[in-house]
Amino acid sequence: MFINHNIKHLVKTKFRNRSAFADEFGITPTAVAKYEKNLALPRLDLVVKIADRFELSLSEIVLSDITLLDKNKKANKSTKKESELIAEKDRRIKELTETIEYQRNLIDKLLPANSRTG
């Protein structure tokens, strides 16, 4: 189980200190310290609140190392952003290509073929 590790990670990365975490969830800083040190387990209703607050499933908060999930989310966000940038670049290239084609067609209509030598 990773619940103690995950609570410690959340306190460290999302809150100023144990007291801020404790205030958020209506528990004592002493209880948080016990959870972090694996001296006690939080009640299920508290685990549900923590999971909901951080948009985690119960299995993620209890059975997974969320530090790895955070890294994967960051990597996925980066990959998604890169994909969005590539799609935008492709869209602009397509627009430019269509504009050039339109201008070529206009020139062909406006200028007779024999007047465009060279």
JSON list of C-alpha atoms in Angstrom, two decimals, residues 1-104:
[
{"chain": "A", "resi": 1, "resn": "MET", "atom": "CA", "xyz": [0.00, 0.00, 0.00]},
{"chain": "A", "resi": 2, "resn": "PHE", "atom": "CA", "xyz": [1.14, 3.51, -0.83]},
{"chain": "A", "resi": 3, "resn": "ILE", "atom": "CA", "xyz": [-1.34, 5.60, 1.15]},
{"chain": "A", "resi": 4, "resn": "ASN", "atom": "CA", "xyz": [1.29, 6.83, 3.64]},
{"chain": "A", "resi": 5, "resn": "HIS", "atom": "CA", "xyz": [3.77, 7.65, 0.89]},
{"chain": "A", "resi": 6, "resn": "ASN", "atom": "CA", "xyz": [1.07, 9.41, -1.13]},
{"chain": "A", "resi": 7, "resn": "ILE", "atom": "CA", "xyz": [-0.13, 11.52, 1.80]},
{"chain": "A", "resi": 8, "resn": "LYS", "atom": "CA", "xyz": [3.46, 12.54, 2.48]},
{"chain": "A", "resi": 9, "resn": "HIS", "atom": "CA", "xyz": [3.89, 13.46, -1.19]},
{"chain": "A", "resi": 10, "resn": "LEU", "atom": "CA", "xyz": [0.67, 15.50, -1.23]},
{"chain": "A", "resi": 11, "resn": "VAL", "atom": "CA", "xyz": [1.61, 17.37, 1.94]},
{"chain": "A", "resi": 12, "resn": "LYS", "atom": "CA", "xyz": [5.02, 18.16, 0.48]},
{"chain": "A", "resi": 13, "resn": "THR", "atom": "CA", "xyz": [3.89, 19.20, -3.00]},
{"chain": "A", "resi": 14, "resn": "LYS", "atom": "CA", "xyz": [0.41, 20.68, -2.56]},
{"chain": "A", "resi": 15, "resn": "PHE", "atom": "CA", "xyz": [0.42, 22.26, 0.90]},
{"chain": "A", "resi": 16, "resn": "ARG", "atom": "CA", "xyz": [2.66, 24.51, 2.95]},
{"chain": "A", "resi": 17, "resn": "ASN", "atom": "CA", "xyz": [2.83, 21.99, 5.80]},
{"chain": "A", "resi": 18, "resn": "ARG", "atom": "CA", "xyz": [0.99, 19.26, 7.68]},
{"chain": "A", "resi": 19, "resn": "SER", "atom": "CA", "xyz": [-1.25, 21.80, 9.39]},
{"chain": "A", "resi": 20, "resn": "ALA", "atom": "CA", "xyz": [-2.52, 23.13, 6.07]},
{"chain": "A", "resi": 21, "resn": "PHE", "atom": "CA", "xyz": [-3.24, 19.59, 4.89]},
{"chain": "A", "resi": 22, "resn": "ALA", "atom": "CA", "xyz": [-4.93, 18.79, 8.20]},
{"chain": "A", "resi": 23, "resn": "ASP", "atom": "CA", "xyz": [-7.10, 21.92, 7.99]},
{"chain": "A", "resi": 24, "resn": "GLU", "atom": "CA", "xyz": [-8.15, 21.04, 4.46]},
{"chain": "A", "resi": 25, "resn": "PHE", "atom": "CA", "xyz": [-9.44, 17.65, 5.55]},
{"chain": "A", "resi": 26, "resn": "GLY", "atom": "CA", "xyz": [-10.61, 18.39, 9.10]},
{"chain": "A", "resi": 27, "resn": "ILE", "atom": "CA", "xyz": [-8.01, 16.30, 10.90]},
{"chain": "A", "resi": 28, "resn": "THR", "atom": "CA", "xyz": [-5.10, 17.05, 13.22]},
{"chain": "A", "resi": 29, "resn": "PRO", "atom": "CA", "xyz": [-1.49, 17.57, 12.14]},
{"chain": "A", "resi": 30, "resn": "THR", "atom": "CA", "xyz": [-0.62, 14.72, 14.51]},
{"chain": "A", "resi": 31, "resn": "ALA", "atom": "CA", "xyz": [-2.90, 12.39, 12.55]},
{"chain": "A", "resi": 32, "resn": "VAL", "atom": "CA", "xyz": [-1.22, 13.48, 9.31]},
{"chain": "A", "resi": 33, "resn": "ALA", "atom": "CA", "xyz": [2.21, 12.72, 10.80]},
{"chain": "A", "resi": 34, "resn": "LYS", "atom": "CA", "xyz": [1.00, 9.27, 11.84]},
{"chain": "A", "resi": 35, "resn": "TYR", "atom": "CA", "xyz": [-0.33, 8.59, 8.32]},
{"chain": "A", "resi": 36, "resn": "GLU", "atom": "CA", "xyz": [2.95, 9.75, 6.77]},
{"chain": "A", "resi": 37, "resn": "LYS", "atom": "CA", "xyz": [4.98, 7.51, 9.07]},
{"chain": "A", "resi": 38, "resn": "ASN", "atom": "CA", "xyz": [2.64, 4.57, 8.51]},
{"chain": "A", "resi": 39, "resn": "LEU", "atom": "CA", "xyz": [1.81, 4.44, 12.22]},
{"chain": "A", "resi": 40, "resn": "ALA", "atom": "CA", "xyz": [-1.92, 4.72, 11.48]},
{"chain": "A", "resi": 41, "resn": "LEU", "atom": "CA", "xyz": [-4.23, 4.39, 8.49]},
{"chain": "A", "resi": 42, "resn": "PRO", "atom": "CA", "xyz": [-6.76, 7.06, 7.57]},
{"chain": "A", "resi": 43, "resn": "ARG", "atom": "CA", "xyz": [-10.45, 6.17, 7.66]},
{"chain": "A", "resi": 44, "resn": "LEU", "atom": "CA", "xyz": [-12.03, 5.29, 4.34]},
{"chain": "A", "resi": 45, "resn": "ASP", "atom": "CA", "xyz": [-14.13, 8.47, 4.22]},
{"chain": "A", "resi": 46, "resn": "LEU", "atom": "CA", "xyz": [-10.92, 10.53, 4.54]},
{"chain": "A", "resi": 47, "resn": "VAL", "atom": "CA", "xyz": [-9.22, 8.52, 1.79]},
{"chain": "A", "resi": 48, "resn": "VAL", "atom": "CA", "xyz": [-12.25, 9.19, -0.44]},
{"chain": "A", "resi": 49, "resn": "LYS", "atom": "CA", "xyz": [-12.05, 12.95, 0.30]},
{"chain": "A", "resi": 50, "resn": "ILE", "atom": "CA", "xyz": [-8.33, 13.03, -0.48]},
{"chain": "A", "resi": 51, "resn": "ALA", "atom": "CA", "xyz": [-8.80, 11.08, -3.71]},
{"chain": "A", "resi": 52, "resn": "ASP", "atom": "CA", "xyz": [-11.66, 13.36, -4.80]},
{"chain": "A", "resi": 53, "resn": "ARG", "atom": "CA", "xyz": [-9.75, 16.53, -3.96]},
{"chain": "A", "resi": 54, "resn": "PHE", "atom": "CA", "xyz": [-6.82, 15.49, -6.16]},
{"chain": "A", "resi": 55, "resn": "GLU", "atom": "CA", "xyz": [-8.88, 13.76, -8.87]},
{"chain": "A", "resi": 56, "resn": "LEU", "atom": "CA", "xyz": [-7.43, 10.35, -8.11]},
{"chain": "A", "resi": 57, "resn": "SER", "atom": "CA", "xyz": [-9.19, 7.03, -7.99]},
{"chain": "A", "resi": 58, "resn": "LEU", "atom": "CA", "xyz": [-9.25, 5.12, -4.73]},
{"chain": "A", "resi": 59, "resn": "SER", "atom": "CA", "xyz": [-6.98, 2.49, -6.22]},
{"chain": "A", "resi": 60, "resn": "GLU", "atom": "CA", "xyz": [-4.48, 5.18, -7.27]},
{"chain": "A", "resi": 61, "resn": "ILE", "atom": "CA", "xyz": [-4.34, 6.82, -3.84]},
{"chain": "A", "resi": 62, "resn": "VAL", "atom": "CA", "xyz": [-4.08, 3.48, -2.01]},
{"chain": "A", "resi": 63, "resn": "LEU", "atom": "CA", "xyz": [-2.24, 1.16, -4.40]},
{"chain": "A", "resi": 64, "resn": "SER", "atom": "CA", "xyz": [-0.12, 3.39, -6.68]},
{"chain": "A", "resi": 65, "resn": "ASP", "atom": "CA", "xyz": [2.86, 5.64, -6.18]},
{"chain": "A", "resi": 66, "resn": "ILE", "atom": "CA", "xyz": [1.32, 8.96, -7.24]},
{"chain": "A", "resi": 67, "resn": "THR", "atom": "CA", "xyz": [4.75, 10.53, -7.68]},
{"chain": "A", "resi": 68, "resn": "LEU", "atom": "CA", "xyz": [5.00, 8.33, -10.77]},
{"chain": "A", "resi": 69, "resn": "LEU", "atom": "CA", "xyz": [1.48, 9.31, -11.85]},
{"chain": "A", "resi": 70, "resn": "ASP", "atom": "CA", "xyz": [2.45, 12.99, -11.55]},
{"chain": "A", "resi": 71, "resn": "LYS", "atom": "CA", "xyz": [5.47, 12.41, -13.78]},
{"chain": "A", "resi": 72, "resn": "ASN", "atom": "CA", "xyz": [3.35, 10.55, -16.32]},
{"chain": "A", "resi": 73, "resn": "LYS", "atom": "CA", "xyz": [0.73, 13.32, -16.31]},
{"chain": "A", "resi": 74, "resn": "LYS", "atom": "CA", "xyz": [3.42, 15.93, -16.92]},
{"chain": "A", "resi": 75, "resn": "ALA", "atom": "CA", "xyz": [4.86, 13.87, -19.76]},
{"chain": "A", "resi": 76, "resn": "ASN", "atom": "CA", "xyz": [1.39, 13.39, -21.25]},
{"chain": "A", "resi": 77, "resn": "LYS", "atom": "CA", "xyz": [0.68, 17.11, -21.00]},
{"chain": "A", "resi": 78, "resn": "SER", "atom": "CA", "xyz": [3.95, 17.83, -22.73]},
{"chain": "A", "resi": 79, "resn": "THR", "atom": "CA", "xyz": [3.19, 15.30, -25.47]},
{"chain": "A", "resi": 80, "resn": "LYS", "atom": "CA", "xyz": [-0.33, 16.69, -25.85]},
{"chain": "A", "resi": 81, "resn": "LYS", "atom": "CA", "xyz": [1.02, 20.24, -26.14]},
{"chain": "A", "resi": 82, "resn": "GLU", "atom": "CA", "xyz": [3.55, 19.12, -28.75]},
{"chain": "A", "resi": 83, "resn": "SER", "atom": "CA", "xyz": [0.77, 17.37, -30.69]},
{"chain": "A", "resi": 84, "resn": "GLU", "atom": "CA", "xyz": [-1.37, 20.51, -30.55]},
{"chain": "A", "resi": 85, "resn": "LEU", "atom": "CA", "xyz": [1.53, 22.61, -31.84]},
{"chain": "A", "resi": 86, "resn": "ILE", "atom": "CA", "xyz": [2.17, 20.17, -34.69]},
{"chain": "A", "resi": 87, "resn": "ALA", "atom": "CA", "xyz": [-1.52, 20.14, -35.61]},
{"chain": "A", "resi": 88, "resn": "GLU", "atom": "CA", "xyz": [-1.57, 23.97, -35.63]},
{"chain": "A", "resi": 89, "resn": "LYS", "atom": "CA", "xyz": [1.54, 24.06, -37.81]},
{"chain": "A", "resi": 90, "resn": "ASP", "atom": "CA", "xyz": [-0.02, 21.54, -40.22]},
{"chain": "A", "resi": 91, "resn": "ARG", "atom": "CA", "xyz": [-3.21, 23.62, -40.36]},
{"chain": "A", "resi": 92, "resn": "ARG", "atom": "CA", "xyz": [-1.25, 26.77, -41.20]},
{"chain": "A", "resi": 93, "resn": "ILE", "atom": "CA", "xyz": [0.75, 24.97, -43.89]},
{"chain": "A", "resi": 94, "resn": "LYS", "atom": "CA", "xyz": [-2.49, 23.74, -45.44]},
{"chain": "A", "resi": 95, "resn": "GLU", "atom": "CA", "xyz": [-3.93, 27.28, -45.39]},
{"chain": "A", "resi": 96, "resn": "LEU", "atom": "CA", "xyz": [-0.81, 28.68, -47.04]},
{"chain": "A", "resi": 97, "resn": "THR", "atom": "CA", "xyz": [-0.82, 25.94, -49.67]},
{"chain": "A", "resi": 98, "resn": "GLU", "atom": "CA", "xyz": [-4.48, 26.65, -50.46]},
{"chain": "A", "resi": 99, "resn": "THR", "atom": "CA", "xyz": [-3.75, 30.40, -50.68]},
{"chain": "A", "resi": 100, "resn": "ILE", "atom": "CA", "xyz": [-0.84, 29.83, -53.07]},
{"chain": "A", "resi": 101, "resn": "GLU", "atom": "CA", "xyz": [-2.97, 27.52, -55.22]},
{"chain": "A", "resi": 102, "resn": "TYR", "atom": "CA", "xyz": [-5.77, 30.09, -55.28]},
{"chain": "A", "resi": 103, "resn": "GLN", "atom": "CA", "xyz": [-3.34, 32.83, -56.33]},
{"chain": "A", "resi": 104, "resn": "ARG", "atom": "CA", "xyz": [-1.89, 30.63, -59.10]}
]
